[in-house]
Each structure stands twice: as structure tokens, then as C-alpha cells.
Amino acid sequence: MNQAPAQPRDPLGLTILVAVAFAALCSIRLTTLAMPYFDEVHYLPAAREMLAGGEYINREHPLLGKTILAAGIALFGDAPFGWRIFPLLAGVLTLFASMRAMWHASQSRFATLAFGILLASGFMLLVQARIAMLDIFMACFLALAAWQFTAAMRKPEQGRMRLAATGLFLGAAMAAKWNAIPLAMLPGIAFFLARLSAGRRRLFTSRRGIPVPGVSLLEAALWLGAVPLATYALSFWPAMFMQENPLTSGGFFALHREMLALQTQVLAPHSYQSNWPDWVLNARAIWYYYEAVDGIQRGVLLLGNPLTMLLGIPALFWCLASGISERNWARIGMVAGYLASLGLWFVADKSVQFYYHYFVPHFFLLGALALALDALWQAGNRRVPMLVLGGSLAIFAWFYPILTAARLASPQSFLDYAWIPGWR
């Protein structure tokens, strides 16, 4: 008697547990820094002006992220909790959605859970989830889009609904920050290439074949092309009602010319500026905060986990080689996402760049590492994956105080964490 093939078991319950644990870690000392710090000084005034219907400021960035910050202030008050509660929730949702995307892409419980552990202990997601900046909203919407797109391919009976959600979230990601634009293009490109490889006679109208049977290429263009653009455009609706410099004063396209000019203006050098080779090597950190207030020294350091950020580099090369040879689309997807999100900074005409621009690429880097560890796990090598995950958690525990504004012993305590000159 033939037995049915074993079906992988969805780790949804454990995924929720990882997300809840991460939420708890993020919430500790969330409001300890009672004043705006780092780029909060730019985005919080813009959110307040939106609430008051006053001046349209911080015009170099789209509106959605600042609209969410304004909602936090309106609901919970113009205080640290109101500033940072929605970034925290977005960070937790980012982790959960990223794990769901990994599950649908890989169908591996271990890869899914390993990815969650690597992200939660990777430093960057925790720090960005605790500050009122735009990057966490962009990452959240990108993770939600990845979840819905991979689920559409895995569950074609839900394909139309999932692709529509993908388009909505891609538009929201771009409406949070322009850095999302290269990644927002990938689902549509992937759908086209997959359908082209299926060899359908009626390429644009056939509903047969990968990646989502039942959806034609023309319909996919609606969900993955028109819907993101419409969502992005609608996100500027609040700007029409500002009293000073509203959207109507120059129009949508004139505003975007102004935004592009602001993004590409030549700025004065900054002591923490860096570029993409520094990010890849985890060689240049940013001190978001390091001050003594009322005699208490505190700090917030943004960098990547020094173990996993470096191990992720050979994992990416392994994903590329094995992904092509084995036609493993999850591995190829990690490489494509990494190159698309990092490649933006090969050509971006932005005079001053910072390590937080590596935030989105680092998701794909750690995703590649999770897949590499999963391959070892499935081959029977349990020691190396557990050592890597355990090492990541141990290093995270050491750095946790400086990631979360804990009380430090002295003004020189930064030396406990600044292991190399580029982290000082």
C-alpha cells in the first residue's frame, strides 16, 4: 500500500511565539528617551504639522510613514509612547510577515524559525522598531507584500486576492519611502519571467502555468503594476489639505520634481556617513544616541550582528550557485532581493548615505543564511546551525543594553561595544 507523501507542518504557532517574544524585547525602555533622538527630529515635526493641517514640511519623503506617526500622536498623545508605538507594532509585524514569506517560499519549518531568530537577534530590526523613522514602515509593507506574493504562488486558489494584497502593500511601501521602488518591481518581473518560461501560446491572456495558475499576465499587470501606483498616488491625499505649500499649489508631478531635487542635493559631510562596501562588511555603525541625562549615561547603537552579518555573505553566494543548479526559487529570490535593494545604492545620486540604508538588504542577507543553515540541518548536520543560532542570540544578549538605551556604567561604556574603530 502506497503512503501519501509527508506534508510539511506549518509553524504558525511558533511564528506567533517568536513575534510575541520580539515584541516584549522591543517594548523594554521604549519611552526611556523622553526626547526625540536621531531622525525623529525630522519626522515628528512633519507628523505634527499634518495633524494641525499646517505647513507641508519634510517634502523630500512620501507621506504614508509620517501619516502613521501622526495617527500614533493623535491616538496616544504627543509623547514617546505615541511617537513609537506604531513603529514597534510595524517591527513586530515585519518579523511575523517575513517568517510567513519564508514559510511559503521554502516550506521548511527550520528555515522559517531560523529566519525569525536571525532577524530578531540581528540588531537592526530591533533598533528600527523602537524609533519614529520611516524605514520600519517601508520594511513592514515590503514584508507583507512578500508574504502575500509567496502565498499566492503556494495557494493558487487564493491567487487573485493575494496578488491584489501584494500590489496594495507594494504601493504602501513606496509611499513610506522611495527605497522600496526597486523591490516593488520584482514581483511583476518575476511573474512575467515565470509565465514566459511556461511557454504559453497566448502569453498575455492565458491563465495557465506558473507562477499563479488562474491569473493571466494582463491581470497580474493590474495587481502588480496599476494597484501599487494607484496606492502610492492616493497616499498623498492628506497633502491637499495643508495650509502652507499644499499639494495643489504645484501639482503631483511638480511635487515629485521637488522631492527628487531634495533627495539629490549636495549635503555637508556627516561624521557617521558611509557607503555600501562599509555596510556589507558591517564596518561603520551609527550612534543614534549617546548622552548623559540627569547623570545617567545611555546609548543606542545601530549596527548589524557581527556574527550573522558576515556569515550571510558566503550564504548569498551559496544561494546563488545552488539556487541556479537546483532551480530553487527561494534561494534565487534571496539573491535577487539583496541585489535589487543594495544595487540602488550603487547608482543613487545621494551625497550622504548611512548604514540604515542597509536595513532592507539585510533581510535578504539573513534569509540566505537561514536557507543555508536549513540545508545543513536537512543533511543531518545539526551542530553548525545550532551553533550559529546560539551564537547570534548570545551576541544579541551582550549588545542588548546598547540597543535599547539601558543605563550604562560610565561615559566610556561605549568601548564595551565599539569593537572596531568604525563602530565608535
Coordinates of C-alpha atoms in Angstrom, one line a residue:
M1 CA 0.0 0.0 0.0
N2 CA 1.4 3.3 -1.1
Q3 CA 1.5 6.1 1.6
A4 CA 0.9 9.7 0.8
P5 CA 4.0 11.9 0.8
A6 CA 4.7 13.7 4.0
Q7 CA 3.3 17.2 4.2
P8 CA 5.4 19.9 5.9
R9 CA 3.7 21.2 9.0
D10 CA 3.1 25.0 9.2
P11 CA 5.0 26.5 12.1
L12 CA 2.3 29.2 12.6
G13 CA 2.1 28.8 16.4
L14 CA 5.8 29.0 16.8
T15 CA 6.0 32.0 14.5
I16 CA 3.5 33.8 16.7
L17 CA 5.5 33.0 19.8
V18 CA 8.7 34.4 18.2
A19 CA 6.9 37.6 17.2
V20 CA 5.4 38.0 20.8
A21 CA 8.9 37.5 22.4
F22 CA 10.3 40.0 20.0
A23 CA 7.5 42.5 20.9
A24 CA 8.4 42.1 24.6
L25 CA 12.1 42.8 23.9
C26 CA 11.2 45.8 21.8
S27 CA 8.9 47.3 24.5
I28 CA 11.5 47.4 27.2
R29 CA 12.6 51.1 27.8
L30 CA 10.6 52.2 24.7
T31 CA 9.9 55.5 26.3
T32 CA 13.0 55.9 28.4
L33 CA 14.4 58.5 26.0
A34 CA 11.8 61.2 26.6
M35 CA 13.1 63.5 23.9
P36 CA 13.2 62.9 20.1
Y37 CA 16.5 61.5 19.0
F38 CA 18.3 61.0 15.7
D39 CA 15.9 61.4 12.7
E40 CA 12.9 61.6 14.9
V41 CA 13.7 65.3 15.0
H42 CA 12.7 65.5 11.3
Y43 CA 9.7 63.2 11.1
L44 CA 7.8 64.1 14.3
P45 CA 7.5 67.8 13.4
A46 CA 6.2 66.8 10.0
A47 CA 3.6 64.5 11.7
R48 CA 2.5 67.3 14.0
E49 CA 2.1 69.7 11.0
M50 CA -0.1 67.0 9.3
L51 CA -2.3 66.8 12.4
A52 CA -2.6 70.5 12.6
G53 CA -3.2 70.9 8.9
G54 CA -0.3 73.4 8.9
E55 CA 2.8 73.5 6.8
Y56 CA 3.8 70.7 4.4
I57 CA 7.4 70.1 5.6
N58 CA 9.9 67.2 5.1
R59 CA 8.8 67.2 1.5
E60 CA 11.7 65.0 0.3
H61 CA 9.9 61.9 1.5
P62 CA 6.4 60.5 0.7
L63 CA 3.7 60.9 3.3
L64 CA 2.4 57.5 4.4
G65 CA 5.0 56.9 7.1
K66 CA 4.5 60.3 8.6
T67 CA 0.7 59.8 8.4
I68 CA 1.1 56.7 10.5
L69 CA 3.3 58.6 13.0
A70 CA 0.6 61.3 13.1
A71 CA -2.0 58.7 13.9
G72 CA 0.1 57.5 16.8
I73 CA 0.3 61.0 18.2
A74 CA -3.5 61.6 17.7
L75 CA -4.4 58.3 19.4
F76 CA -1.8 58.1 22.2
G77 CA -0.5 61.7 22.7
D78 CA 2.4 63.7 21.7
A79 CA 4.8 61.9 23.9
P80 CA 7.4 59.0 23.5
F81 CA 4.7 56.3 23.6
G82 CA 2.6 58.0 21.0
W83 CA 5.7 58.5 18.8
R84 CA 7.0 55.0 18.9
I85 CA 4.1 52.6 19.4
F86 CA 3.3 52.3 15.7
P87 CA 7.0 51.7 14.8
L88 CA 7.1 49.0 17.4
L89 CA 3.9 47.3 16.0
A90 CA 5.3 47.7 12.5
G91 CA 8.5 46.0 13.6
V92 CA 6.7 43.0 15.1
L93 CA 4.5 42.7 12.0
T94 CA 7.6 42.9 9.9
L95 CA 9.1 39.9 11.7
F96 CA 5.9 37.9 11.5
A97 CA 5.3 38.6 7.8
S98 CA 8.9 37.9 7.0
M99 CA 8.6 34.5 8.6
R100 CA 5.4 33.8 6.8
A101 CA 7.0 34.7 3.5
M102 CA 9.9 32.3 4.3
W103 CA 7.5 29.5 5.1
H104 CA 5.6 29.9 1.8
A105 CA 8.8 30.2 -0.2
S106 CA 10.7 27.3 1.4
Q107 CA 8.0 25.1 3.0
S108 CA 10.7 24.4 5.7
R109 CA 9.9 24.8 9.4
F110 CA 13.5 25.1 10.3
A111 CA 14.3 27.8 7.7
T112 CA 11.2 29.7 8.9
L113 CA 12.1 29.6 12.6
A114 CA 15.8 30.2 11.9
F115 CA 15.0 33.3 9.8
G116 CA 12.9 34.6 12.7
I117 CA 15.6 34.1 15.2
L118 CA 18.2 35.7 12.9
L119 CA 16.1 38.7 12.3
A120 CA 15.1 39.2 15.9
S121 CA 18.7 38.9 17.1
G122 CA 20.2 40.8 14.1
F123 CA 20.1 44.2 15.9
M124 CA 18.8 46.3 13.0
L125 CA 15.1 45.3 13.2
L126 CA 15.0 45.8 17.0
V127 CA 16.6 49.3 16.8
Q128 CA 14.4 50.5 13.9
A129 CA 11.3 49.2 15.6
R130 CA 12.0 51.5 18.6
I131 CA 12.4 54.8 16.8
A132 CA 10.0 57.1 14.9
M133 CA 11.6 56.8 11.5
L134 CA 10.1 55.9 8.1
D135 CA 12.2 52.8 7.4
I136 CA 10.3 50.5 9.6
F137 CA 7.0 51.2 7.8
M138 CA 8.7 50.6 4.4
A139 CA 10.1 47.3 5.6
C140 CA 6.8 46.3 7.1
F141 CA 4.9 46.8 3.9
L142 CA 7.6 45.0 1.9
A143 CA 7.4 42.0 4.2
L144 CA 3.6 41.9 3.9
A145 CA 3.9 42.1 0.1
A146 CA 6.5 39.2 0.1
W147 CA 4.2 37.1 2.3
Q148 CA 1.2 37.7 0.1
F149 CA 3.1 37.1 -3.2
T150 CA 4.7 33.8 -2.0
A151 CA 1.3 32.7 -0.6
A152 CA -0.3 33.4 -4.0
M153 CA 2.1 31.0 -5.7
R154 CA 1.7 28.4 -3.0
K155 CA -2.1 28.7 -2.9
P156 CA -3.3 29.5 -6.4
E157 CA -7.0 29.2 -5.4
Q158 CA -6.4 32.4 -3.4
G159 CA -4.1 33.9 -6.1
R160 CA -6.2 36.8 -7.2
M161 CA -6.9 38.0 -3.7
R162 CA -3.2 37.5 -2.6
L163 CA -1.9 39.3 -5.7
A164 CA -4.2 42.3 -5.1
A165 CA -2.9 42.4 -1.5
T166 CA 0.6 42.3 -2.8
G167 CA 0.0 45.3 -5.0
L168 CA -1.6 47.2 -2.2
F169 CA 1.4 46.6 0.1
L170 CA 4.0 47.4 -2.6
G171 CA 2.3 50.7 -3.2
A172 CA 2.3 51.4 0.6
A173 CA 6.0 50.5 0.8
M174 CA 6.8 53.1 -1.9
A175 CA 4.5 55.6 -0.1
A176 CA 6.6 55.2 3.0
K177 CA 10.0 55.6 1.4
W178 CA 11.4 55.6 -2.1
N179 CA 14.0 53.0 -1.3
A180 CA 11.3 50.4 -1.8
I181 CA 11.0 51.1 -5.5
P182 CA 13.5 48.5 -6.8
L183 CA 11.9 45.8 -4.8
A184 CA 8.4 46.9 -5.8
M185 CA 9.3 46.0 -9.4
L186 CA 10.4 42.4 -8.6
P187 CA 7.1 40.6 -8.2
G188 CA 5.9 41.8 -11.6
I189 CA 9.2 40.9 -13.3
A190 CA 9.1 37.5 -11.6
F191 CA 5.6 36.9 -12.7
F192 CA 6.4 37.8 -16.3
L193 CA 9.6 35.7 -16.5
A194 CA 7.8 32.7 -14.9
R195 CA 4.9 32.9 -17.3
L196 CA 7.3 33.4 -20.2
S197 CA 9.2 30.2 -19.2
A198 CA 5.9 28.3 -19.1
G199 CA 5.8 28.6 -22.9
R200 CA 2.1 29.6 -23.1
R201 CA 0.9 30.3 -26.7
R202 CA -1.2 33.2 -25.5
L203 CA 1.4 34.8 -23.3
F204 CA -0.7 37.8 -22.1
T205 CA -4.1 36.2 -21.8
S206 CA -3.5 32.6 -20.9
R207 CA -4.4 31.7 -17.3
R208 CA -2.4 28.5 -17.2
G209 CA 1.0 27.9 -15.9
I210 CA 3.3 29.2 -13.2
P211 CA 3.6 31.2 -11.0
V212 CA -0.1 31.6 -10.2
P213 CA -2.4 29.4 -12.3
G214 CA -5.8 31.1 -12.9
V215 CA -4.3 34.6 -13.3
S216 CA -3.3 35.9 -16.7
L217 CA -0.3 38.1 -17.3
L218 CA -2.7 41.0 -18.1
E219 CA -4.5 40.6 -14.8
A220 CA -1.2 40.3 -13.0
A221 CA -0.2 43.7 -14.5
L222 CA -3.2 45.2 -12.9
W223 CA -2.5 43.8 -9.4
L224 CA 1.3 44.2 -9.5
G225 CA 1.5 47.4 -11.6
A226 CA -1.6 49.6 -11.6
V227 CA -2.6 48.9 -8.0
P228 CA 0.8 49.8 -6.5
L229 CA 0.9 53.1 -8.5
A230 CA -2.6 54.0 -7.5
T231 CA -1.9 53.2 -3.8
Y232 CA 1.2 55.3 -3.9
A233 CA -0.6 58.3 -5.5
L234 CA -3.5 58.1 -3.1
S235 CA -1.1 58.3 -0.1
F236 CA -0.6 62.0 -1.0
W237 CA -4.2 62.8 -0.4
P238 CA -3.5 64.5 3.1
A239 CA -1.1 66.9 1.4
M240 CA -4.0 68.6 -0.4
F241 CA -5.4 70.0 2.8
M242 CA -2.2 71.5 4.3
Q243 CA -2.5 75.3 4.8
E244 CA 1.1 76.1 3.6
N245 CA 2.6 74.6 0.5
P246 CA -0.2 72.1 -0.1
L247 CA 0.0 69.6 -2.9
T248 CA -2.5 71.6 -5.0
S249 CA -0.1 74.6 -5.1
G250 CA 2.2 72.8 -7.6
G251 CA 0.6 69.5 -8.6
F252 CA 1.6 65.9 -8.2
F253 CA 4.3 65.9 -10.8
A254 CA 5.8 69.2 -9.7
L255 CA 6.0 67.9 -6.2
H256 CA 7.9 64.9 -7.3
R257 CA 10.4 67.0 -9.2
E258 CA 10.9 68.9 -5.9
M259 CA 11.3 65.6 -4.0
L260 CA 13.9 64.4 -6.4
A261 CA 15.8 67.6 -6.2
L262 CA 15.8 67.4 -2.4
Q263 CA 16.9 63.8 -2.4
T264 CA 19.9 64.5 -4.7
Q265 CA 21.1 67.8 -3.2
V266 CA 24.6 68.0 -2.1
L267 CA 24.8 67.9 1.7
A268 CA 27.5 68.7 4.1
P269 CA 29.6 65.6 5.2
H270 CA 28.4 63.8 8.3
S271 CA 30.6 62.0 10.8
Y272 CA 28.6 58.8 10.6
Q273 CA 28.2 58.7 6.8
S274 CA 29.2 55.5 5.0
N275 CA 28.6 53.7 1.7
W276 CA 27.7 50.2 0.6
P277 CA 31.1 48.4 1.0
D278 CA 31.1 49.6 4.6
W279 CA 27.6 48.2 5.1
V280 CA 28.4 44.8 3.5
L281 CA 31.4 44.4 5.9
N282 CA 29.4 45.8 8.9
A283 CA 32.3 48.2 9.3
R284 CA 30.5 51.6 10.0
A285 CA 27.9 51.9 12.7
I286 CA 25.7 54.8 13.7
W287 CA 25.2 56.1 17.3
Y288 CA 21.6 57.1 17.3
Y289 CA 22.1 58.4 20.8
Y290 CA 24.8 58.6 23.4
E291 CA 24.2 61.2 26.1
A292 CA 24.2 61.5 29.9
V293 CA 20.8 62.8 31.1
D294 CA 20.4 63.6 34.9
G295 CA 23.7 61.8 35.5
I296 CA 22.6 58.6 33.7
Q297 CA 24.6 57.5 30.6
R298 CA 22.5 55.9 27.9
G299 CA 23.1 55.0 24.3
V300 CA 21.5 53.5 21.2
L301 CA 23.8 51.9 18.6
L302 CA 22.7 50.8 15.1
L303 CA 24.8 48.1 13.6
G304 CA 24.4 44.5 12.5
N305 CA 25.0 41.4 14.5
P306 CA 28.7 40.9 13.8
L307 CA 28.4 37.1 13.5
T308 CA 25.4 36.7 11.2
M309 CA 26.0 39.8 9.0
L310 CA 29.4 38.3 7.9
L311 CA 28.2 34.7 7.7
G312 CA 25.4 35.9 5.4
I313 CA 27.8 36.9 2.7
P314 CA 29.0 33.4 1.8
A315 CA 25.4 32.2 2.3
L316 CA 24.4 34.6 -0.5
F317 CA 27.0 33.1 -2.9
W318 CA 25.8 29.6 -1.9
C319 CA 22.2 30.5 -2.6
L320 CA 23.2 31.8 -6.0
A321 CA 25.1 28.7 -7.0
S322 CA 22.8 26.1 -5.5
G323 CA 19.7 28.1 -6.5
I324 CA 20.6 28.0 -10.2
S325 CA 21.9 24.4 -10.2
E326 CA 18.9 23.1 -8.3
R327 CA 16.3 25.5 -9.6
N328 CA 15.5 26.5 -6.1
W329 CA 13.5 29.7 -6.4
A330 CA 13.6 30.6 -2.7
R331 CA 17.4 30.8 -2.8
I332 CA 17.4 32.7 -6.1
G333 CA 14.8 35.1 -4.7
M334 CA 17.1 36.0 -1.7
V335 CA 19.9 36.9 -4.1
A336 CA 17.6 38.9 -6.4
G337 CA 16.1 40.8 -3.5
Y338 CA 19.5 41.5 -2.0
L339 CA 21.0 42.8 -5.3
A340 CA 17.9 44.9 -6.1
S341 CA 17.8 46.6 -2.7
L342 CA 21.5 47.1 -2.4
G343 CA 22.1 47.8 -6.1
L344 CA 20.0 51.0 -5.7
W345 CA 23.0 52.4 -3.7
F346 CA 25.5 51.6 -6.4
V347 CA 23.9 54.3 -8.5
A348 CA 21.9 56.5 -6.1
D349 CA 22.8 60.2 -6.5
K350 CA 22.7 60.8 -2.8
S351 CA 25.7 62.7 -1.5
V352 CA 25.4 61.4 2.1
Q353 CA 24.5 57.8 2.9
F354 CA 24.1 55.9 6.2
Y355 CA 24.2 52.4 7.5
Y356 CA 20.4 52.3 8.0
H357 CA 20.1 52.2 4.2
Y358 CA 21.3 48.6 4.5
F359 CA 18.2 47.8 6.6
V360 CA 16.2 46.3 3.7
P361 CA 19.1 44.4 2.1
H362 CA 19.9 42.8 5.5
F363 CA 16.5 40.9 5.4
F364 CA 17.7 39.0 2.3
L365 CA 21.1 38.5 3.7
L366 CA 19.8 36.8 6.8
G367 CA 17.2 35.0 4.7
A368 CA 20.0 33.5 2.6
L369 CA 21.8 32.5 5.8
A370 CA 18.6 30.8 7.1
L371 CA 18.3 28.8 3.9
A372 CA 22.0 27.8 4.1
L373 CA 21.6 26.6 7.7
D374 CA 18.4 24.8 6.7
A375 CA 20.3 22.9 4.0
L376 CA 22.8 21.7 6.7
W377 CA 20.0 20.8 9.0
Q378 CA 18.2 18.7 6.4
A379 CA 21.5 17.0 5.5
G380 CA 21.8 15.8 9.2
N381 CA 24.4 18.4 10.3
R382 CA 22.6 19.9 13.4
R383 CA 25.7 21.2 15.2
V384 CA 26.6 24.1 12.9
P385 CA 23.1 25.6 12.6
M386 CA 22.6 25.4 16.3
L387 CA 26.0 27.0 16.9
V388 CA 25.2 29.8 14.5
L389 CA 21.7 30.5 16.0
G390 CA 23.1 30.2 19.6
G391 CA 26.0 32.5 18.8
S392 CA 23.6 35.1 17.3
L393 CA 21.4 35.0 20.4
A394 CA 24.5 35.2 22.7
I395 CA 25.9 38.3 20.9
F396 CA 22.5 39.9 20.8
A397 CA 22.2 39.4 24.6
W398 CA 25.6 41.1 25.1
F399 CA 24.6 44.1 22.9
Y400 CA 21.0 44.4 24.1
P401 CA 21.7 47.2 26.6
I402 CA 23.3 49.4 24.0
L403 CA 20.5 48.7 21.5
T404 CA 17.8 49.7 24.0
A405 CA 19.1 52.7 25.9
A406 CA 19.9 50.8 29.1
R407 CA 21.7 52.5 31.9
L408 CA 25.4 52.4 31.3
A409 CA 28.2 52.4 34.0
S410 CA 30.1 55.4 32.6
P411 CA 30.7 57.7 29.6
Q412 CA 33.4 55.2 28.5
S413 CA 30.9 52.2 28.4
F414 CA 30.7 52.5 24.6
L415 CA 34.1 50.8 24.4
D416 CA 32.4 47.6 25.6
Y417 CA 30.5 47.5 22.3
A418 CA 32.7 49.5 19.8
W419 CA 34.9 46.6 19.0
I420 CA 36.4 48.2 15.9
P421 CA 37.2 51.9 15.1
G422 CA 34.3 52.2 12.6
W423 CA 31.8 51.4 15.4
R424 CA 32.9 54.4 17.5

